[in-house]
Tab-separated table of C-alpha atoms in Angstrom:
chain	number	residue	atom	x	y	z
A	559	MET	CA	-0.096	-0.093	-0.010
A	560	GLU	CA	1.232	3.453	-0.848
A	561	ASN	CA	1.990	6.127	2.062
A	562	LEU	CA	-0.786	8.602	1.895
A	563	LEU	CA	0.054	10.633	4.932
A	564	LYS	CA	3.393	10.826	6.445
A	565	ILE	CA	4.056	12.427	9.702
A	566	ASP	CA	7.688	13.378	10.219
A	567	ASN	CA	8.815	14.503	13.792
A	568	ILE	CA	5.790	16.880	14.341
A	569	ARG	CA	6.497	18.582	17.639
A	570	PHE	CA	4.200	20.461	19.823
A	571	THR	CA	3.340	21.096	23.438
A	572	ILE	CA	0.580	19.986	25.601
A	573	GLY	CA	-0.918	21.730	28.473
A	574	VAL	CA	0.279	25.070	29.437
A	575	ASN	CA	3.892	24.298	28.203
A	576	THR	CA	3.815	21.336	30.460
A	577	GLY	CA	4.924	18.505	28.079
A	578	ARG	CA	6.673	18.606	24.738
A	579	VAL	CA	5.731	15.818	22.407
A	580	GLU	CA	7.240	14.764	19.184
A	581	VAL	CA	5.585	12.362	16.812
A	582	SER	CA	5.931	10.467	13.697
A	583	GLY	CA	3.839	8.279	12.030
A	584	LEU	CA	2.372	6.804	8.616
A	585	LEU	CA	-1.215	6.441	7.174
A	586	GLU	CA	-1.360	4.236	4.216
A	587	GLU	CA	-3.829	4.523	1.238
A	588	GLY	CA	-7.084	2.820	2.304
A	589	GLY	CA	-5.892	2.598	5.760
A	590	VAL	CA	-6.776	3.832	9.151
A	591	LEU	CA	-4.421	5.500	11.688
A	592	ASN	CA	-5.727	5.231	15.256
A	593	ILE	CA	-4.477	7.907	17.327
A	594	CYS	CA	-4.997	7.068	21.103
A	595	GLY	CA	-4.059	8.061	24.282
A	596	PRO	CA	-5.609	9.401	27.676
A	597	SER	CA	-7.208	12.817	27.927
A	598	GLY	CA	-4.710	15.783	27.640
A	599	SER	CA	-2.016	13.668	25.768
A	600	GLY	CA	-2.395	15.761	22.772
A	601	LYS	CA	-4.610	13.854	20.420
A	602	THR	CA	-6.815	16.653	19.366
A	603	THR	CA	-3.888	18.999	19.030
A	604	LEU	CA	-2.203	16.540	16.744
A	605	LEU	CA	-5.065	16.272	14.419
A	606	ARG	CA	-5.617	20.250	14.380
A	607	ILE	CA	-1.951	20.440	13.497
A	608	LEU	CA	-2.127	17.763	10.827
A	609	ALA	CA	-5.120	19.794	9.387
A	610	LYS	CA	-3.108	23.067	9.513
A	611	LEU	CA	-5.487	24.637	11.914
A	612	LYS	CA	-2.794	24.990	14.576
A	613	GLU	CA	0.790	25.808	14.249
A	614	THR	CA	3.417	23.170	14.951
A	615	GLY	CA	6.754	23.523	16.805
A	616	GLY	CA	8.507	21.652	14.052
A	617	GLY	CA	8.308	18.903	11.696
A	618	SER	CA	6.620	18.126	8.693
A	619	VAL	CA	3.853	16.290	6.858
A	620	PHE	CA	3.772	14.696	3.447
A	621	LEU	CA	0.719	13.973	1.508
A	622	GLN	CA	1.619	11.585	-1.256
A	623	GLY	CA	5.020	12.299	-1.120
A	624	LYS	CA	4.458	16.004	-1.327
A	625	PRO	CA	5.415	18.416	1.635
A	626	TRP	CA	2.604	20.442	3.124
A	627	THR	CA	4.537	23.494	2.354
A	628	ASP	CA	3.985	22.834	-1.088
A	629	PHE	CA	0.296	23.391	-0.650
A	630	SER	CA	-1.654	26.589	-0.042
A	631	PRO	CA	-3.642	26.575	3.402
A	632	SER	CA	-7.226	26.093	1.418
A	633	GLY	CA	-5.588	23.643	-0.932
A	634	TRP	CA	-4.206	21.417	2.039
A	635	HIS	CA	-7.650	21.763	3.822
A	636	ARG	CA	-9.468	20.398	0.575
A	637	LYS	CA	-7.359	17.398	0.921
A	638	VAL	CA	-7.069	16.768	4.492
A	639	TYR	CA	-10.394	17.415	6.362
A	640	TYR	CA	-10.617	17.669	10.129
A	641	LEU	CA	-13.982	16.984	11.764
A	642	ALA	CA	-14.049	18.291	15.324
A	643	GLN	CA	-15.612	16.306	18.203
A	644	LYS	CA	-18.240	18.889	18.566
A	645	PRO	CA	-18.702	19.892	14.944
A	646	ALA	CA	-19.703	23.331	14.076
A	647	ILE	CA	-23.326	23.712	13.212
A	648	PHE	CA	-24.430	26.869	11.286
A	649	ASP	CA	-27.576	28.882	11.590
A	650	GLY	CA	-30.289	27.358	9.107
A	651	THR	CA	-31.627	24.138	8.420
A	652	VAL	CA	-29.755	20.836	8.146
A	653	GLU	CA	-29.916	21.075	4.202
A	654	GLU	CA	-28.200	24.612	4.371
A	655	ASN	CA	-25.737	23.177	6.720
A	656	LEU	CA	-24.639	20.376	4.366
A	657	LYS	CA	-24.461	22.942	1.549
A	658	LYS	CA	-22.353	25.436	3.453
A	659	PRO	CA	-18.986	24.092	2.213
A	660	PHE	CA	-20.283	24.598	-1.328
A	661	GLU	CA	-20.573	28.281	-0.992
A	662	LEU	CA	-16.810	28.309	-0.750
A	663	ALA	CA	-14.528	28.947	-3.811
A	664	ALA	CA	-12.134	26.285	-3.041
A	665	VAL	CA	-14.928	23.574	-3.073
A	666	LYS	CA	-17.704	25.046	-5.631
A	667	THR	CA	-14.691	25.272	-8.414
A	668	ASP	CA	-14.736	21.260	-8.727
A	669	LEU	CA	-17.609	20.179	-6.746
A	670	ARG	CA	-21.521	20.607	-6.764
A	671	PHE	CA	-23.934	19.820	-3.868
A	672	ASP	CA	-25.519	16.640	-4.678
A	673	LEU	CA	-28.863	16.474	-2.492
A	674	ASP	CA	-29.528	12.791	-3.578
A	675	ARG	CA	-25.997	11.724	-2.306
A	676	ALA	CA	-26.614	13.638	0.805
A	677	ALA	CA	-29.983	11.968	1.400
A	678	ARG	CA	-28.288	8.461	0.759
A	679	LEU	CA	-25.507	9.189	3.164
A	680	MET	CA	-28.077	10.205	5.972
A	681	GLU	CA	-29.989	7.192	5.421
A	682	ARG	CA	-26.918	5.071	6.010
A	683	LEU	CA	-26.519	6.796	9.284
A	684	TYR	CA	-29.967	6.428	10.419
A	685	LEU	CA	-30.940	10.134	9.584
A	686	PRO	CA	-34.353	10.574	8.196
A	687	GLN	CA	-34.588	12.733	5.143
A	688	GLU	CA	-37.209	14.692	6.948
A	689	LEU	CA	-34.635	16.100	9.099
A	690	LEU	CA	-33.009	18.253	6.018
A	691	THR	CA	-35.871	20.832	6.670
A	692	ARG	CA	-35.323	20.996	10.241
A	693	ASP	CA	-33.438	23.849	12.097
A	694	ALA	CA	-29.906	22.418	12.514
A	695	ARG	CA	-29.527	23.957	16.076
A	696	THR	CA	-32.187	21.611	17.271
A	697	LEU	CA	-30.319	18.623	16.599
A	698	SER	CA	-29.129	16.225	19.283
A	699	GLY	CA	-25.353	15.733	19.804
A	700	GLY	CA	-25.391	12.350	17.932
A	701	GLU	CA	-27.355	13.728	14.936
A	702	SER	CA	-25.093	16.721	14.828
A	703	SER	CA	-22.060	14.523	14.586
A	704	ARG	CA	-23.737	12.373	11.835
A	705	VAL	CA	-24.650	15.448	9.966
A	706	ALA	CA	-21.381	16.757	10.203
A	707	LEU	CA	-19.929	13.431	9.061
A	708	VAL	CA	-22.129	13.446	5.814
A	709	ARG	CA	-21.102	17.090	5.041
A	710	ALA	CA	-17.333	16.003	5.269
A	711	LEU	CA	-17.916	13.133	2.958
A	712	LEU	CA	-19.681	15.446	0.539
A	713	VAL	CA	-16.533	17.444	0.114
A	714	GLU	CA	-14.570	14.609	-1.064
A	715	PRO	CA	-11.327	15.023	1.080
A	716	SER	CA	-8.613	12.503	0.587
A	717	VAL	CA	-7.884	12.289	4.387
A	718	LEU	CA	-10.307	12.330	6.914
A	719	LEU	CA	-9.386	13.360	10.446
A	720	LEU	CA	-11.879	12.342	12.865
A	721	ASP	CA	-11.874	13.498	16.481
A	722	GLU	CA	-13.716	11.146	18.538
A	723	PRO	CA	-16.278	10.328	15.977
A	724	LEU	CA	-18.317	7.859	17.910
A	725	ALA	CA	-18.326	9.876	21.229
A	726	ALA	CA	-21.988	11.006	21.005
A	727	LEU	CA	-23.439	7.967	19.225
A	728	ASP	CA	-25.352	4.873	20.558
A	729	ARG	CA	-24.191	1.367	19.551
A	730	THR	CA	-26.385	1.279	16.305
A	731	ALA	CA	-25.258	4.706	15.141
A	732	ALA	CA	-21.729	4.042	15.879
A	733	SER	CA	-21.828	0.969	13.871
A	734	ALA	CA	-23.252	2.579	10.997
A	735	VAL	CA	-20.542	5.134	10.983
A	736	ILE	CA	-17.789	2.655	10.943
A	737	GLU	CA	-19.413	0.947	8.188
A	738	LEU	CA	-19.933	4.033	6.230
A	739	ILE	CA	-16.294	5.109	6.907
A	740	ALA	CA	-14.987	1.454	6.132
A	741	GLU	CA	-16.780	1.798	2.625
A	742	TRP	CA	-15.574	5.170	1.878
A	743	LEU	CA	-12.103	4.129	2.104
A	744	GLU	CA	-12.506	1.161	-0.264
A	745	GLU	CA	-14.530	3.161	-2.729
A	746	THR	CA	-11.760	4.714	-4.549
A	747	GLY	CA	-7.804	4.986	-4.064
A	748	GLY	CA	-6.093	7.876	-2.582
A	749	ARG	CA	-8.073	7.869	0.797
A	750	GLY	CA	-7.190	7.396	4.272
A	751	ALA	CA	-8.603	8.222	7.805
A	752	ALA	CA	-6.975	9.128	11.071
A	753	LEU	CA	-9.269	8.580	14.011
A	754	VAL	CA	-8.889	9.728	17.619
A	755	SER	CA	-10.128	7.758	20.437
A	756	HIS	CA	-9.561	7.589	24.002
A	757	THR	CA	-9.263	3.714	24.274
A	758	GLY	CA	-8.083	2.620	20.826
A	759	ASP	CA	-11.415	0.635	20.319
A	760	ILE	CA	-13.036	1.750	16.965
A	761	GLY	CA	-15.147	-1.312	16.529
A	762	GLY	CA	-15.046	-2.895	13.299
A	763	LEU	CA	-12.523	-0.752	11.283
A	764	SER	CA	-9.339	-2.569	10.874
A	765	CYS	CA	-6.392	-0.219	11.899
A	766	CYS	CA	-3.319	-0.454	9.738
A	767	SER	CA	-1.446	1.520	12.463
A	768	ILE	CA	-1.781	2.930	16.000
A	769	LEU	CA	-0.239	6.071	17.322
A	770	ASP	CA	-0.513	5.862	21.004
A	771	LEU	CA	0.275	9.238	22.542
A	772	GLY	CA	0.220	7.698	26.117
A	773	GLY	CA	0.857	11.013	27.915
A	774	LYS	CA	4.540	10.600	27.393
A	775	GLU	CA	7.197	12.842	25.933
A	776	GLY	CA	9.727	11.846	23.368
A	777	ASP	CA	9.314	10.140	20.077
A	778	LEU	CA	6.110	8.194	19.909
A	779	SER	CA	5.543	5.811	17.008
A	780	GLU	CA	3.454	3.022	15.825
B	525	MET	CA	-31.022	87.324	9.913
B	526	ASN	CA	-27.916	87.452	11.722
B	527	SER	CA	-28.434	88.935	15.209
B	528	GLY	CA	-25.109	87.719	16.367
B	529	VAL	CA	-23.930	85.511	19.287
B	530	VAL	CA	-25.474	86.239	22.772
B	531	PRO	CA	-22.026	86.450	24.850
B	532	ILE	CA	-21.840	84.704	28.288
B	533	SER	CA	-19.828	86.575	30.907
B	534	ASN	CA	-17.341	84.745	33.396
B	535	PHE	CA	-19.915	84.781	35.946
B	536	GLN	CA	-22.548	83.322	33.717
B	537	LEU	CA	-20.282	80.578	32.793
B	538	ALA	CA	-19.391	79.859	36.648
B	539	LEU	CA	-23.070	79.413	37.114
B	540	SER	CA	-23.122	76.536	34.747
B	541	VAL	CA	-21.413	74.581	37.484
B	542	ILE	CA	-24.926	74.318	38.966
B	543	LEU	CA	-25.718	71.729	36.291
B	544	VAL	CA	-22.771	69.530	37.476
B	545	VAL	CA	-23.809	69.936	40.946
B	546	ILE	CA	-27.253	68.420	40.052
B	547	ALA	CA	-25.578	65.480	38.411
B	548	GLY	CA	-23.050	65.156	41.337
B	549	GLY	CA	-26.085	65.122	43.766
B	550	ILE	CA	-27.823	62.367	41.865
B	551	SER	CA	-24.522	60.352	41.770
B	552	ALA	CA	-24.200	60.687	45.378
B	553	ALA	CA	-27.785	59.989	46.281
B	554	LEU	CA	-27.741	57.038	44.424
B	555	ARG	CA	-24.162	56.048	45.437
B	556	LEU	CA	-23.159	55.600	41.885
B	557	GLY	CA	-19.511	56.345	42.747
B	558	LEU	CA	-19.192	58.724	39.903
B	559	LEU	CA	-18.619	62.092	41.739
B	560	LYS	CA	-14.693	62.111	41.223
B	561	SER	CA	-15.119	61.353	37.606
B	562	LEU	CA	-17.766	64.021	37.188
B	563	ALA	CA	-15.673	66.580	39.145
B	564	TRP	CA	-12.494	65.966	37.388
B	565	GLY	CA	-14.239	65.715	34.070
B	566	THR	CA	-15.791	69.087	34.545
B	567	VAL	CA	-12.490	70.476	35.484
B	568	ARG	CA	-10.925	68.954	32.320
B	569	THR	CA	-13.704	70.447	30.132
B	570	PHE	CA	-13.212	73.934	31.231
B	571	ILE	CA	-9.374	73.708	30.825
B	572	GLN	CA	-9.378	71.732	27.613
B	573	LEU	CA	-12.156	73.882	25.675
B	574	THR	CA	-10.639	77.188	27.127
B	575	PHE	CA	-7.345	76.117	25.853
B	576	ILE	CA	-8.818	74.877	22.615
B	577	GLY	CA	-10.551	78.307	22.317
B	578	TYR	CA	-7.277	80.255	22.322
B	579	VAL	CA	-5.527	77.737	19.955
B	580	LEU	CA	-8.551	77.916	17.554
B	581	LYS	CA	-8.514	81.807	17.746
B	582	TYR	CA	-4.659	81.694	16.629
B	583	VAL	CA	-5.179	79.045	14.160
B	584	PHE	CA	-8.103	80.858	12.606
B	585	SER	CA	-6.142	84.016	12.146
B	586	ALA	CA	-3.163	82.463	10.952
B	587	ASN	CA	-5.253	80.280	8.584
B	588	ASN	CA	-2.028	78.221	7.189
B	589	LEU	CA	-2.586	75.147	5.194
B	590	TRP	CA	0.102	73.113	7.040
B	591	LEU	CA	-0.586	74.152	10.508
B	592	ILE	CA	-4.172	73.013	9.817
B	593	PHE	CA	-2.770	69.898	8.542
B	594	VAL	CA	-0.873	69.011	11.433
B	595	ILE	CA	-3.652	69.944	13.703
B	596	ILE	CA	-5.981	67.267	11.800
B	597	VAL	CA	-3.253	64.747	12.057
B	598	VAL	CA	-2.826	65.150	15.816
B	599	MET	CA	-6.679	65.006	16.168
B	600	CYS	CA	-6.636	62.018	14.142
B	601	PHE	CA	-4.103	60.329	16.476
B	602	ILE	CA	-5.819	61.267	19.701
B	603	ALA	CA	-8.947	60.017	18.364
B	604	ALA	CA	-7.394	56.675	17.434
B	605	ARG	CA	-5.902	56.183	20.641
B	606	ALA	CA	-9.355	56.876	22.401
B	607	SER	CA	-11.224	54.443	19.922
B	608	VAL	CA	-8.678	51.558	20.755
B	609	ARG	CA	-9.250	52.218	24.627
B	610	ARG	CA	-12.892	51.745	24.062
B	611	THR	CA	-12.601	48.208	22.852
B	612	PRO	CA	-12.922	45.741	25.929
B	613	ASN	CA	-12.574	42.546	23.620
B	614	VAL	CA	-9.322	43.564	21.783
B	615	PRO	CA	-6.150	43.026	23.652
B	616	ARG	CA	-3.059	45.150	22.497
B	617	TYR	CA	-4.383	46.510	19.317
B	618	PRO	CA	-1.898	48.760	17.560
B	619	VAL	CA	-3.130	52.478	17.510
B	620	THR	CA	-1.448	53.023	14.000
B	621	LEU	CA	-4.086	50.830	12.308
B	622	ALA	CA	-6.791	52.925	13.707
B	623	PHE	CA	-5.064	55.844	13.092
B	624	TRP	CA	-4.713	55.193	9.327
B	625	SER	CA	-8.094	54.187	8.954
B	626	LEU	CA	-9.439	57.467	10.632
B	627	LEU	CA	-7.131	59.668	8.700
B	628	ALA	CA	-8.019	58.126	5.515
B	629	SER	CA	-11.795	58.249	5.997
B	630	THR	CA	-11.667	61.817	7.550
B	631	VAL	CA	-9.448	63.369	4.858
B	632	LEU	CA	-11.377	61.551	1.913
B	633	VAL	CA	-14.834	62.508	3.152
B	634	GLY	CA	-13.566	65.886	4.474
B	635	PHE	CA	-12.088	67.066	1.556
B	636	ILE	CA	-15.158	66.179	-0.654
B	637	VAL	CA	-17.272	68.492	1.908
B	638	VAL	CA	-14.958	71.356	2.147
B	639	ARG	CA	-13.636	71.547	-1.391
B	640	VAL	CA	-16.686	70.297	-3.406
B	641	ILE	CA	-19.693	71.037	-1.265
B	642	ILE	CA	-18.972	74.002	0.892
B	643	ASN	CA	-16.256	75.319	-1.129
B	644	PRO	CA	-15.117	78.273	1.203
B	645	VAL	CA	-12.422	80.827	0.002
B	646	PRO	CA	-9.690	79.815	0.485
B	647	TRP	CA	-10.756	76.250	0.438
B	648	TYR	CA	-8.708	75.275	3.429
B	649	SER	CA	-10.244	78.024	5.510
B	650	ALA	CA	-9.662	76.841	9.197
B	651	ARG	CA	-12.894	78.178	10.238
B	652	ILE	CA	-14.497	75.627	8.204
B	653	VAL	CA	-11.897	72.633	7.976
B	654	ILE	CA	-11.405	72.262	11.603
B	655	PRO	CA	-14.831	71.973	12.692
B	656	ILE	CA	-15.808	69.817	9.862
B	657	PHE	CA	-12.970	67.528	10.157
B	658	GLY	CA	-13.585	67.543	14.034
B	659	MET	CA	-17.131	66.349	13.517
B	660	ILE	CA	-16.161	63.465	11.233
B	661	LEU	CA	-13.540	62.447	13.941
B	662	GLY	CA	-15.610	62.378	16.887
B	663	ASN	CA	-18.430	60.298	15.229
B	664	SER	CA	-15.854	58.098	13.443
B	665	MET	CA	-14.065	57.137	16.360
B	666	ASN	CA	-17.091	55.807	18.051
B	667	GLY	CA	-18.149	53.902	14.870
B	668	ILE	CA	-14.698	52.216	14.323
B	669	ALA	CA	-14.459	51.283	18.154
B	670	LEU	CA	-17.705	49.681	18.011
B	671	SER	CA	-16.877	47.761	14.864
B	672	LEU	CA	-13.377	46.722	16.065
B	673	ASP	CA	-14.792	45.466	19.352
B	674	ARG	CA	-17.649	43.535	17.719
B	675	LEU	CA	-15.211	41.903	15.099
B	676	TYR	CA	-13.193	40.410	18.037
B	677	GLY	CA	-16.239	39.666	20.364
B	678	GLU	CA	-17.920	37.685	17.263
B	679	SER	CA	-14.644	36.197	16.460
B	680	TYR	CA	-14.269	34.789	19.954
B	681	ALA	CA	-18.050	33.576	20.068
B	682	ARG	CA	-17.692	32.063	16.561
B	683	ALA	CA	-14.298	30.537	16.689
B	684	GLY	CA	-15.765	27.004	16.167
B	685	GLU	CA	-17.442	28.157	13.246
B	686	ILE	CA	-14.772	30.076	11.784
B	687	GLU	CA	-12.383	26.973	12.157
B	688	ALA	CA	-14.907	24.758	10.636
B	689	LEU	CA	-14.964	26.879	7.451
B	690	LEU	CA	-11.157	27.102	7.251
B	691	ALA	CA	-11.322	23.135	7.529
B	692	PHE	CA	-13.320	23.107	4.302
B	693	GLY	CA	-11.020	25.154	2.527
B	694	ALA	CA	-12.256	28.784	3.142
B	695	THR	CA	-9.843	31.427	3.062
B	696	PRO	CA	-9.638	33.624	6.089
B	697	TRP	CA	-11.668	36.099	4.522
B	698	GLU	CA	-14.543	33.647	3.663
B	699	ALA	CA	-14.355	32.449	7.174
B	700	ILE	CA	-14.682	35.593	9.046
B	701	ARG	CA	-17.183	37.371	6.540
B	702	GLY	CA	-20.001	36.960	8.993
B	703	CYS	CA	-17.993	38.236	11.773
B	704	VAL	CA	-17.073	41.317	9.504
B	705	HIS	CA	-20.543	41.646	8.343
B	706	ASP	CA	-21.704	42.149	12.025
B	707	ALA	CA	-18.965	44.234	12.952
B	708	MET	CA	-19.741	46.676	9.983
B	709	ARG	CA	-23.359	46.952	10.976
B	710	ALA	CA	-22.387	47.479	14.682
B	711	GLY	CA	-20.409	50.433	13.663
B	712	MET	CA	-22.651	51.891	11.366
B	713	THR	CA	-26.196	51.336	12.992
B	714	PRO	CA	-25.831	54.290	15.582
B	715	THR	CA	-25.144	56.862	12.859
B	716	ILE	CA	-28.127	55.276	10.628
B	717	ASN	CA	-30.302	55.598	13.854
B	718	SER	CA	-29.396	59.132	14.231
B	719	LEU	CA	-30.217	59.689	10.477
B	720	MET	CA	-33.766	58.276	11.239
B	721	VAL	CA	-34.411	60.673	14.237
B	722	VAL	CA	-32.468	63.866	13.538
B	723	GLY	CA	-34.729	66.936	14.099
B	724	LEU	CA	-37.376	64.850	15.567
B	725	VAL	CA	-35.723	63.735	18.931
B	726	SER	CA	-33.348	66.746	19.294
B	727	LEU	CA	-31.623	69.464	17.284
B	728	PRO	CA	-28.178	68.292	16.427
B	729	GLY	CA	-25.202	70.143	17.586
B	730	MET	CA	-23.979	71.925	14.495
B	731	MET	CA	-27.187	73.148	14.012
B	732	THR	CA	-27.788	74.361	17.401
B	733	GLY	CA	-24.486	76.096	17.518
B	734	GLN	CA	-25.152	77.998	14.241
B	735	ILE	CA	-28.890	79.109	15.318
B	736	LEU	CA	-27.520	80.229	18.658
B	737	GLY	CA	-24.734	82.263	16.696
B	738	GLY	CA	-27.607	83.990	14.798
B	739	ALA	CA	-27.511	82.063	11.589
B	740	ASP	CA	-30.774	81.667	9.540
B	741	PRO	CA	-32.228	78.391	10.573
B	742	HIS	CA	-32.617	77.356	6.714
B	743	GLU	CA	-28.943	77.838	6.386
B	744	ALA	CA	-28.110	75.914	9.533
B	745	VAL	CA	-30.326	73.059	8.264
B	746	ARG	CA	-28.467	72.845	4.961
B	747	TYR	CA	-25.130	72.411	6.802
B	748	GLN	CA	-26.488	69.937	9.142
B	749	ILE	CA	-27.736	67.725	6.339
B	750	VAL	CA	-24.368	67.799	4.857
B	751	VAL	CA	-22.744	66.964	8.267
B	752	MET	CA	-25.205	63.949	8.719
B	753	LEU	CA	-24.245	62.474	5.428
B	754	MET	CA	-20.737	63.094	5.611
B	755	ILE	CA	-20.519	61.392	8.920
B	756	SER	CA	-22.369	58.356	7.547
B	757	ALA	CA	-19.969	58.148	4.882
B	758	ALA	CA	-16.936	58.689	7.150
B	759	VAL	CA	-18.132	56.054	9.460
B	760	ALA	CA	-18.853	53.619	6.993
B	761	ILE	CA	-15.394	54.119	5.180
B	762	GLY	CA	-13.574	54.199	8.535
B	763	CYS	CA	-15.296	51.003	9.641
B	764	LEU	CA	-14.537	49.124	6.408
B	765	LEU	CA	-10.693	50.186	6.568
B	766	LEU	CA	-10.281	49.219	9.971
B	767	VAL	CA	-12.109	45.939	9.718
B	768	GLY	CA	-10.030	45.183	6.523
B	769	PHE	CA	-6.751	45.909	8.183
B	770	SER	CA	-7.703	43.941	11.302
B	771	TYR	CA	-9.377	40.592	10.376
B	772	LYS	CA	-6.047	39.407	9.098
B	773	ARG	CA	-4.547	39.827	12.510
B	774	LEU	CA	-6.871	37.075	13.664
B	775	PHE	CA	-4.998	34.571	11.568
B	776	THR	CA	-1.726	32.950	11.559
B	777	PRO	CA	0.518	33.347	8.275
B	778	ASP	CA	-0.660	29.716	7.469
B	779	GLY	CA	-4.272	30.858	7.639
B	780	ALA	CA	-5.187	29.119	10.856
B	781	LEU	CA	-7.388	31.092	13.440
B	782	ARG	CA	-4.782	32.345	16.075
B	783	GLU	CA	-4.993	30.412	19.444
B	784	GLU	CA	-5.672	33.342	21.438
B	785	ILE	CA	-9.202	33.515	19.806
B	786	PHE	CA	-9.868	30.290	21.272
B	787	LYS	CA	-8.654	31.169	24.705
B	788	SER	CA	-10.285	34.456	24.898
B	789	ARG	CA	-13.808	34.480	25.972
B	790	GLN	CA	-15.567	37.644	27.269
């Protein structure tokens, strides 16, 4: 399998400058990188750095062999998408929330919003189509998470960075999410997913590699 | 109909302190803790305005273009500092950005009003330029302070949304546009509201001053209309410039939202 994302000595601090972490790792095409560790070990920080939403203290990331410095910020974000544990829900209906990325220049140049595809993805995650016309701010935590995942899949990134994707979900919904991610990975080449979880247990997803931050300083690898 | 200004003697001026005593009495009775500020503000009012009166007398008689320009620049700097201090949401904001926004909007709008609309002889008449530019500055500084404070306040409150848009590939401008929109509205709304009620709720200052000075009310009203519209233009331009200079400061060179924005909460 080809290397999709290579994390090369990414350095950052956790807490209030209480711990310095240095991380290296590999995400292969079609694979999953499971980033695990206790609370405060830097899992979310690492994901945000990989997504270029937070500055790093050093190191580099390569996407299909190309260093991230070769990408513009919005170009990188189109390829490497970060889904927060508590995803942002905008004013408006669920449909308007799903359409939100398609208002952006970087997205609408090569993608159109596909309502049918959105509806199919929602159905897979046990979200009824009637939800499309509902005020998105009235959604439960679990519904918001699933709507945000649908939105993420619609913009077709190469790498999905998922921060605790199963946290707000019951067992049925969690299984549906895992199944959908597995299918998405296999659907076409050039895709991968990095997931954060507390315990390392992400159900049926077969992990290619694990990054255990474990609360320790120093070089932490697979 | 120009019957001239009704003069106020020093004794009559001193009597106006009665008005402050009334305000001070209310503060004391309700224990508002404003007595000291009121007293100090009154002293400063007397000193500053008396000083300005002598300065203006000299400036008007000299009527020198460069002196007038220096005075305007100094006024802009003082206004910029005052604006930045009125922004509780905005830490360590460089006064220079506020200064350039105010200077550009004031000079642009002021020049149009003085040179094109009023067109005195000479066009840079201190008696016209300084009051006009002063009015523009006084209102613009409030507008830009409101805009700036709102921009940062909205950014703190909507940091999650901004970051979500960046994550989709939004440029910093696309991600912050909603906050900029709200900031501009916050800066311009008070001016627009005053356009709605001018003359109905109170007579505005300039018009009042001219009428007290014996001017024909029709003439005073014309000036006041020009002033109201010039203020709305200057506030809009000033807010646009300042918000335009400011929004980029919320992002790192890599286009990520600065960590301070996540950490700052009102």
